[in-house]
């Protein structure tokens, strides 16, 4: 039962982003997902509790920094 619980938790999108070292905190990844900057299989995802399958491709949109001159 415990093993199934952890496998379920580790499949959540917000937890997956933290475990893959894109973010340091779950709250950071949670907010990033809510602002719809995360794509799974080229579909925009706005639910942090989205369950990622093993064959899914997760991508992030990172805004470029604007350099003032």
Tab-separated table of N, CA and C in Angstrom, residues 15-52:
chain	number	residue	atom	x	y	z
A	15	UNK	N	5.226	17.448	-8.556
A	15	UNK	CA	6.274	16.693	-7.867
A	15	UNK	C	7.353	16.261	-8.863
A	16	UNK	N	6.931	15.876	-10.032
A	16	UNK	CA	7.881	15.449	-11.059
A	16	UNK	C	8.847	16.570	-11.438
A	17	UNK	N	8.353	17.789	-11.523
A	17	UNK	CA	9.216	18.922	-11.871
A	17	UNK	C	10.231	19.215	-10.770
A	18	UNK	N	9.840	19.012	-9.534
A	18	UNK	CA	10.781	19.207	-8.424
A	18	UNK	C	11.816	18.080	-8.410
A	19	UNK	N	11.378	16.859	-8.599
A	19	UNK	CA	12.296	15.716	-8.585
A	19	UNK	C	13.285	15.764	-9.752
A	20	UNK	N	12.890	16.359	-10.851
A	20	UNK	CA	13.790	16.451	-12.000
A	20	UNK	C	14.656	17.710	-11.949
A	21	UNK	N	14.598	18.427	-10.825
A	21	UNK	CA	15.455	19.578	-10.518
A	21	UNK	C	15.196	20.796	-11.405
A	22	UNK	N	13.993	20.928	-11.900
A	22	UNK	CA	13.630	22.175	-12.580
A	22	UNK	C	13.312	23.260	-11.553
A	23	UNK	N	12.800	22.844	-10.405
A	23	UNK	CA	12.444	23.770	-9.334
A	23	UNK	C	12.944	23.214	-8.011
A	24	UNK	N	13.128	24.109	-7.045
A	24	UNK	CA	13.588	23.678	-5.735
A	24	UNK	C	12.434	23.352	-4.794
A	25	UNK	N	11.290	23.997	-5.004
A	25	UNK	CA	10.158	23.819	-4.107
A	25	UNK	C	8.919	23.423	-4.886
A	26	UNK	N	8.047	22.680	-4.228
A	26	UNK	CA	6.807	22.240	-4.865
A	26	UNK	C	5.909	23.440	-5.150
A	27	UNK	N	5.924	24.410	-4.261
A	27	UNK	CA	5.107	25.615	-4.462
A	27	UNK	C	5.537	26.377	-5.725
A	28	UNK	N	6.812	26.400	-6.004
A	28	UNK	CA	7.312	27.029	-7.236
A	28	UNK	C	6.763	26.329	-8.467
A	29	UNK	N	6.868	25.039	-8.496
A	29	UNK	CA	6.369	24.292	-9.651
A	29	UNK	C	4.849	24.393	-9.758
A	30	UNK	N	4.188	24.412	-8.620
A	30	UNK	CA	2.734	24.571	-8.589
A	30	UNK	C	2.326	25.884	-9.270
A	31	UNK	N	2.986	26.982	-8.908
A	31	UNK	CA	2.675	28.282	-9.512
A	31	UNK	C	3.038	28.326	-10.986
A	32	UNK	N	4.131	27.731	-11.340
A	32	UNK	CA	4.550	27.717	-12.742
A	32	UNK	C	3.534	26.972	-13.601
A	33	UNK	N	2.994	25.897	-13.086
A	33	UNK	CA	1.970	25.141	-13.816
A	33	UNK	C	0.682	25.946	-13.910
A	34	UNK	N	0.301	26.618	-12.839
A	34	UNK	CA	-0.931	27.410	-12.855
A	34	UNK	C	-0.876	28.551	-13.860
A	35	UNK	N	0.294	29.100	-14.081
A	35	UNK	CA	0.435	30.165	-15.070
A	35	UNK	C	0.607	29.611	-16.477
A	36	UNK	N	0.332	28.318	-16.621
A	36	UNK	CA	0.253	27.595	-17.898
A	36	UNK	C	1.526	27.712	-18.727
A	37	UNK	N	2.638	27.429	-18.112
A	37	UNK	CA	3.910	27.409	-18.820
A	37	UNK	C	4.458	26.001	-19.001
A	38	UNK	N	3.644	25.008	-18.696
A	38	UNK	CA	4.086	23.618	-18.777
A	38	UNK	C	3.221	22.892	-19.806
A	39	UNK	N	3.890	22.113	-20.643
A	39	UNK	CA	3.207	21.345	-21.675
A	39	UNK	C	3.507	19.869	-21.489
A	40	UNK	N	2.486	19.061	-21.662
A	40	UNK	CA	2.654	17.616	-21.660
A	40	UNK	C	2.131	17.120	-22.999
A	41	UNK	N	3.013	16.527	-23.776
A	41	UNK	CA	2.689	16.081	-25.138
A	41	UNK	C	2.133	17.221	-25.986
A	42	UNK	N	2.731	18.383	-25.847
A	42	UNK	CA	2.364	19.603	-26.585
A	42	UNK	C	0.969	20.130	-26.257
A	43	UNK	N	0.432	19.753	-25.133
A	43	UNK	CA	-0.832	20.308	-24.636
A	43	UNK	C	-0.553	21.077	-23.358
A	44	UNK	N	-1.092	22.266	-23.296
A	44	UNK	CA	-0.881	23.107	-22.113
A	44	UNK	C	-1.644	22.525	-20.929
A	45	UNK	N	-0.962	22.370	-19.827
A	45	UNK	CA	-1.554	21.784	-18.628
A	45	UNK	C	-1.639	22.861	-17.556
A	46	UNK	N	-2.824	22.993	-16.948
A	46	UNK	CA	-3.013	23.977	-15.877
A	46	UNK	C	-3.343	23.327	-14.541
A	47	UNK	N	-3.269	22.008	-14.485
A	47	UNK	CA	-3.570	21.296	-13.243
A	47	UNK	C	-2.286	20.736	-12.645
A	48	UNK	N	-1.896	21.213	-11.487
A	48	UNK	CA	-0.684	20.679	-10.862
A	48	UNK	C	-0.801	19.209	-10.456
A	49	UNK	N	-2.003	18.739	-10.257
A	49	UNK	CA	-2.183	17.342	-9.859
A	49	UNK	C	-2.352	16.412	-11.064
A	50	UNK	N	-2.005	16.866	-12.240
A	50	UNK	CA	-2.062	16.043	-13.444
A	50	UNK	C	-1.131	14.845	-13.280
A	51	UNK	N	-1.632	13.658	-13.592
A	51	UNK	CA	-0.827	12.446	-13.460
A	51	UNK	C	-0.102	12.166	-14.772
A	52	UNK	N	1.197	12.164	-14.703
A	52	UNK	CA	2.020	11.956	-15.887
A	52	UNK	C	2.199	10.461	-16.109
